[in-house]
XYZ file of C-alpha atoms in Angstrom:
398
model
C -49.470 -16.989 -19.867
C -52.282 -17.822 -17.098
C -53.708 -19.930 -20.606
C -50.402 -21.823 -20.365
C -50.227 -22.113 -16.516
C -53.707 -23.520 -15.734
C -52.971 -26.611 -18.108
C -50.012 -27.395 -16.210
C -51.077 -27.067 -12.987
C -54.005 -29.498 -14.009
C -51.594 -31.744 -15.549
C -49.543 -31.815 -12.738
C -51.876 -32.886 -10.581
C -53.629 -35.607 -12.936
C -50.418 -36.938 -12.326
C -49.398 -36.895 -8.905
C -52.937 -38.296 -8.312
C -52.008 -41.240 -10.924
C -48.925 -42.069 -8.932
C -50.368 -42.026 -6.189
C -53.126 -44.668 -6.582
C -50.801 -46.949 -8.427
C -48.058 -47.625 -6.284
C -48.291 -50.154 -4.037
C -47.373 -49.897 -0.247
C -44.274 -50.804 0.819
C -45.008 -53.969 2.499
C -46.846 -55.048 -0.997
C -43.661 -54.594 -3.276
C -40.845 -57.481 -3.357
C -38.865 -59.297 -5.858
C -37.968 -62.176 -6.958
C -34.362 -62.779 -6.815
C -34.462 -65.255 -3.425
C -37.453 -67.463 -4.308
C -37.948 -70.310 -5.508
C -40.320 -73.314 -6.081
C -40.025 -76.566 -4.333
C -41.878 -80.013 -6.033
C -44.582 -81.744 -3.621
C -44.383 -84.711 -5.802
C -46.857 -86.989 -4.061
C -49.851 -84.262 -3.477
C -49.724 -82.733 -7.279
C -48.348 -79.210 -5.299
C -45.212 -76.999 -4.823
C -44.240 -74.594 -2.612
C -42.891 -71.015 -3.160
C -40.180 -70.787 -0.615
C -38.080 -67.684 0.407
C -34.313 -68.775 0.853
C -33.125 -65.929 2.232
C -35.274 -66.224 5.044
C -36.050 -70.175 5.042
C -39.306 -69.449 4.570
C -42.518 -70.599 2.648
C -44.540 -68.670 0.761
C -47.412 -70.448 -0.369
C -48.454 -73.643 -1.033
C -49.873 -73.811 -4.981
C -52.066 -76.783 -5.708
C -53.894 -78.793 -8.480
C -50.810 -79.460 -10.678
C -51.608 -83.161 -11.361
C -48.754 -85.977 -11.214
C -45.638 -83.788 -10.407
C -43.469 -88.121 -9.634
C -40.622 -86.769 -12.288
C -41.254 -82.471 -12.650
C -39.098 -79.542 -13.800
C -39.055 -76.480 -13.187
C -38.067 -73.680 -15.418
C -38.198 -69.528 -15.026
C -39.443 -66.599 -17.314
C -36.856 -63.619 -17.618
C -38.454 -61.803 -15.074
C -38.013 -64.670 -12.844
C -41.644 -64.049 -11.553
C -43.445 -67.422 -13.511
C -42.621 -70.957 -12.916
C -43.296 -73.236 -15.328
C -43.016 -76.790 -14.254
C -43.445 -80.246 -16.286
C -45.288 -82.864 -14.821
C -45.023 -86.316 -15.877
C -48.762 -86.302 -16.818
C -48.592 -84.074 -19.238
C -49.145 -80.928 -17.526
C -47.650 -77.754 -18.342
C -48.662 -75.331 -16.332
C -47.507 -71.602 -15.235
C -47.190 -70.110 -11.929
C -47.029 -66.827 -10.776
C -44.708 -66.708 -7.759
C -46.122 -63.172 -6.395
C -49.487 -64.054 -5.920
C -49.071 -68.032 -4.901
C -51.491 -69.083 -8.325
C -51.624 -71.071 -11.528
C -51.805 -68.673 -14.680
C -52.042 -71.280 -16.926
C -52.262 -74.605 -17.013
C -52.264 -76.980 -20.046
C -52.152 -80.817 -20.669
C -50.376 -81.384 -24.417
C -49.195 -84.786 -23.979
C -49.657 -88.276 -22.200
C -46.149 -89.071 -20.384
C -43.859 -85.679 -20.032
C -40.179 -85.627 -18.236
C -39.188 -82.094 -18.586
C -38.491 -78.976 -20.867
C -36.623 -75.509 -21.634
C -37.675 -72.267 -21.899
C -36.066 -70.405 -25.112
C -33.093 -67.777 -25.276
C -35.152 -64.598 -25.874
C -37.716 -66.426 -23.100
C -40.466 -66.126 -25.564
C -41.281 -70.115 -26.043
C -41.051 -73.119 -23.930
C -40.738 -76.820 -25.037
C -41.549 -80.014 -23.313
C -40.027 -82.799 -23.139
C -42.590 -86.109 -24.419
C -42.062 -89.750 -23.163
C -45.846 -90.557 -24.656
C -46.646 -89.861 -26.961
C -42.857 -88.650 -28.041
C -42.174 -85.683 -29.920
C -40.828 -82.005 -28.446
C -44.044 -79.405 -27.966
C -43.455 -76.025 -28.101
C -45.715 -73.152 -26.434
C -45.883 -69.381 -26.068
C -44.923 -68.697 -22.608
C -47.389 -66.403 -22.095
C -50.743 -67.583 -22.547
C -49.365 -71.030 -23.196
C -50.901 -71.858 -26.879
C -49.570 -74.232 -29.238
C -46.500 -73.487 -31.948
C -45.357 -76.271 -32.718
C -45.688 -79.526 -33.099
C -42.174 -81.746 -33.350
C -42.533 -85.246 -33.845
C -40.145 -88.179 -33.285
C -40.238 -89.720 -35.934
C -37.701 -92.635 -37.431
C -37.452 -95.775 -38.863
C -37.501 -98.662 -36.430
C -35.417 -101.699 -36.842
C -38.687 -103.671 -38.671
C -38.425 -100.906 -41.273
C -41.470 -98.981 -40.220
C -41.649 -95.532 -38.847
C -41.900 -94.897 -35.353
C -41.931 -92.707 -32.794
C -39.072 -92.359 -29.792
C -38.725 -91.003 -26.166
C -37.558 -87.712 -26.178
C -34.718 -86.840 -23.977
C -32.806 -84.287 -22.183
C -34.108 -81.474 -23.901
C -32.534 -78.361 -23.430
C -32.119 -74.506 -24.351
C -28.978 -73.818 -26.228
C -27.913 -69.734 -28.121
C -29.411 -69.252 -31.443
C -32.634 -68.920 -29.756
C -32.395 -73.563 -29.981
C -33.896 -75.813 -28.219
C -30.969 -79.799 -28.373
C -32.674 -82.898 -27.337
C -32.194 -86.693 -28.026
C -33.854 -89.707 -29.184
C -33.960 -92.104 -26.937
C -34.544 -95.576 -29.240
C -33.838 -93.371 -32.135
C -30.040 -92.878 -30.963
C -30.289 -89.393 -32.601
C -29.385 -85.719 -30.798
C -31.702 -83.141 -32.401
C -30.943 -79.454 -32.366
C -34.693 -77.027 -33.408
C -34.297 -73.261 -34.621
C -36.487 -71.033 -33.513
C -35.737 -68.431 -34.997
C -37.538 -69.765 -38.133
C -40.861 -70.013 -39.615
C -41.595 -73.336 -39.388
C -38.908 -73.947 -36.920
C -36.123 -75.578 -38.644
C -34.529 -78.977 -37.080
C -31.683 -80.877 -38.002
C -30.921 -84.838 -36.656
C -27.557 -85.841 -35.950
C -27.113 -89.736 -34.937
C -25.717 -90.451 -31.592
C -24.577 -93.270 -29.338
C -27.212 -95.832 -28.097
C -30.333 -95.460 -26.041
C -29.650 -91.520 -25.196
C -31.047 -91.595 -21.782
C -30.612 -87.772 -20.518
C -27.842 -84.769 -21.876
C -26.655 -81.810 -20.777
C -25.106 -78.147 -22.236
C -21.953 -76.360 -20.697
C -22.539 -73.104 -19.161
C -21.363 -72.313 -22.201
C -23.814 -73.245 -24.689
C -21.058 -75.021 -26.854
C -20.870 -78.732 -25.909
C -24.200 -80.809 -25.812
C -23.338 -83.979 -24.077
C -26.066 -86.655 -23.685
C -25.390 -89.616 -21.230
C -25.831 -93.197 -23.141
C -27.396 -96.237 -21.185
C -26.762 -98.926 -24.230
C -22.688 -98.526 -23.865
C -20.565 -97.196 -22.436
C -19.440 -93.376 -22.967
C -21.315 -90.035 -23.711
C -22.610 -88.363 -26.935
C -20.851 -84.687 -27.464
C -22.080 -82.391 -30.389
C -20.140 -79.776 -30.798
C -22.688 -76.701 -31.349
C -20.838 -74.189 -32.461
C -19.449 -76.645 -35.384
C -22.544 -79.002 -35.654
C -21.325 -79.959 -38.830
C -18.307 -82.317 -37.422
C -20.983 -84.382 -36.248
C -21.366 -86.128 -32.528
C -18.208 -88.225 -30.983
C -18.232 -90.011 -27.922
C -16.567 -89.055 -24.908
C -15.351 -91.324 -22.400
C -15.306 -94.403 -24.117
C -15.531 -97.959 -22.444
C -15.056 -96.918 -18.759
C -16.616 -99.956 -17.524
C -14.604 -101.805 -20.351
C -14.209 -105.412 -19.312
C -16.695 -104.848 -15.647
C -19.683 -106.312 -15.284
C -22.182 -103.780 -14.910
C -24.611 -103.338 -11.583
C -27.904 -103.384 -11.520
C -29.465 -99.390 -12.238
C -32.268 -98.294 -10.149
C -32.117 -94.756 -10.730
C -31.347 -93.661 -13.860
C -27.974 -90.545 -13.051
C -29.458 -86.768 -14.220
C -26.829 -84.860 -16.359
C -28.288 -81.796 -15.443
C -26.957 -80.503 -12.207
C -23.437 -81.677 -13.772
C -20.646 -79.805 -12.087
C -17.612 -78.670 -14.091
C -14.426 -77.490 -11.758
C -10.957 -76.546 -12.401
C -11.524 -77.006 -15.912
C -12.574 -80.518 -15.041
C -16.189 -81.838 -15.655
C -17.451 -84.336 -13.140
C -20.028 -86.775 -14.178
C -22.194 -89.847 -12.778
C -21.037 -93.731 -14.041
C -23.754 -95.520 -15.162
C -24.295 -99.211 -13.620
C -20.886 -97.855 -11.790
C -20.376 -96.553 -7.961
C -18.274 -93.900 -9.682
C -18.073 -90.240 -10.005
C -15.920 -89.814 -13.608
C -13.559 -86.838 -14.112
C -13.082 -86.038 -17.526
C -10.591 -83.134 -18.824
C -12.333 -80.611 -20.575
C -9.476 -79.856 -22.713
C -9.622 -82.931 -24.728
C -12.322 -85.157 -23.263
C -10.161 -87.865 -21.803
C -10.745 -89.600 -18.458
C -8.647 -88.447 -15.550
C -9.737 -90.514 -13.004
C -12.717 -92.646 -11.552
C -13.527 -91.846 -7.568
C -15.337 -94.314 -5.714
C -18.451 -92.716 -4.078
C -20.133 -94.641 -1.979
C -23.844 -95.544 -4.589
C -24.615 -95.534 -7.251
C -24.982 -91.695 -8.142
C -28.000 -89.968 -9.404
C -26.912 -86.165 -9.235
C -23.113 -85.063 -10.075
C -23.347 -81.470 -9.120
C -20.947 -78.364 -8.489
C -20.680 -75.922 -5.869
C -21.162 -71.683 -7.555
C -17.665 -71.778 -6.543
C -16.336 -74.933 -7.841
C -14.316 -75.929 -4.994
C -17.146 -78.554 -3.814
C -18.675 -81.515 -5.718
C -22.301 -82.402 -3.885
C -23.359 -86.337 -5.105
C -26.586 -87.651 -4.264
C -27.495 -91.634 -5.081
C -30.108 -93.723 -5.497
C -31.939 -96.538 -3.841
C -30.651 -98.404 -1.722
C -28.138 -95.838 -0.591
C -30.069 -92.773 -1.252
C -29.810 -91.590 2.254
C -26.866 -89.177 2.340
C -25.037 -86.826 -0.017
C -21.261 -87.277 0.241
C -19.113 -83.947 -0.687
C -16.030 -84.060 -2.890
C -13.036 -82.055 -2.807
C -12.490 -80.975 -6.675
C -9.287 -80.077 -6.337
C -7.656 -82.942 -3.804
C -10.755 -84.793 -5.802
C -11.399 -86.918 -2.123
C -14.694 -87.388 -0.638
C -14.617 -84.805 2.615
C -17.753 -84.760 4.353
C -21.083 -87.762 4.376
C -23.880 -86.316 5.122
C -27.741 -87.520 5.967
C -30.068 -85.152 5.644
C -32.749 -87.331 5.724
C -34.194 -90.255 4.134
C -34.937 -90.559 0.201
C -32.681 -87.888 -0.563
C -34.028 -87.180 -4.087
C -32.390 -83.401 -4.869
C -29.872 -81.185 -4.300
C -29.980 -76.457 -5.282
C -27.157 -74.151 -4.142
C -28.113 -70.899 -3.526
C -27.410 -68.733 -6.429
C -24.380 -67.499 -4.457
C -23.262 -70.891 -2.762
C -23.190 -69.798 0.273
C -25.847 -72.417 1.548
C -27.158 -75.832 -0.432
C -30.881 -77.241 -0.160
C -31.371 -81.124 -0.045
C -34.927 -82.705 -0.033
C -35.609 -86.123 1.392
C -38.446 -87.789 0.374
C -39.312 -89.837 3.013
C -38.912 -87.842 5.945
C -40.939 -84.890 4.394
C -38.205 -82.546 4.661
C -36.207 -79.703 3.415
C -32.925 -79.762 4.991
C -30.611 -76.687 4.564
C -26.781 -77.093 4.851
C -24.163 -74.142 5.031
C -21.480 -74.788 2.608
C -18.061 -73.342 3.761
C -18.705 -75.482 7.959
C -21.322 -78.564 5.570
C -23.404 -78.277 9.446
C -26.328 -78.565 9.277
C -28.728 -74.606 9.405
C -32.397 -74.847 8.385
C -35.143 -76.988 8.184
C -38.080 -76.744 6.427
C -41.685 -79.267 6.089
C -42.666 -80.303 2.953
C -44.355 -83.296 1.411
C -42.947 -85.869 -0.014
C -40.784 -82.979 -1.129
C -38.182 -83.849 -4.773
C -36.849 -81.450 -7.325
C -35.783 -77.677 -5.900
C -35.204 -74.793 -8.138
C -34.717 -71.661 -7.289
C -35.088 -68.333 -10.045
C -31.807 -67.844 -10.517
C -32.290 -70.589 -13.348
C -34.050 -67.686 -14.934
C -30.541 -66.288 -15.991
C -28.313 -69.872 -16.793
C -28.108 -71.787 -20.007
C -29.619 -75.499 -19.946
C -31.834 -75.136 -16.134
């Protein structure tokens, strides 16, 4: 009996010792569910923020050219992957406020996505074109997918790639601007299987519906949008909302609309019109035009609050100092807000009680209550642009 008890006592003591040395102090423990990253585009830095406390936790520097930067998150929401315009892909640790890994993967990139299983990070490139895929842990290259096509002169060329999103089945989907195509990449095959589909003229950005079924690319070269049913890819790509500007002269486009933050509410899709001072409303049952809502300028972001009751719209230069809020049921503008000079981005808190708005030329973030539409907080930031909260880790296409 003594032989049995002695080892048990020693094991218990050792286990207690291991627990006491490996458990962090209470003030060192925290989750990441109410954290996020804010891009400071002019200084190559990002802010780590706590949106529950309106607090800036860290500033991480050395991320290169962030003039058109975006962020996706690891499955555990600890790491943010920042896509820089200079081709930089940077893995930021939100808990330590440091750069975990960084690579320069191209000459000019325009966003990216993380796969459904969290294993791969893909980057969409302008120069030299194509999509590069990396291991999310190490940022080592997994695949290089050149966006080759035959140009008007009959020669093989490379296209800019845009509208890169993740899709169910561990797929990536993206569009080719010059080629007018939509490609899907299956990351469950080795090497990744690529499927090509003809689309409309000059797709410039794209979105995926929350259920992952439809991939929709906006078209710069013509009216309408190209839509692909990912459940039935054999049906090809169809055009929806064709001729929405038929017979009307297009206005100058100072900044391309962004479709990533698109809005779905009450069975309808709300999307910005290219070269129009309008938000288009489409019935998602048959993708027919329902309404054209006049707004004060050319929309850039058209975003729905998480409860889908409000549509928040930001605008391109020169009328980019305001945000307009639309009631999704009445489709009327209920408030025009002035968050500051040069509004660039908006982000709702996960349950939608507040929205954070960046104003580049006012060097600040303004936080509004979505219930009262009144300002509740301000945070200083250096030329802020994109705002990305960690709840994006668990949403498709973000």
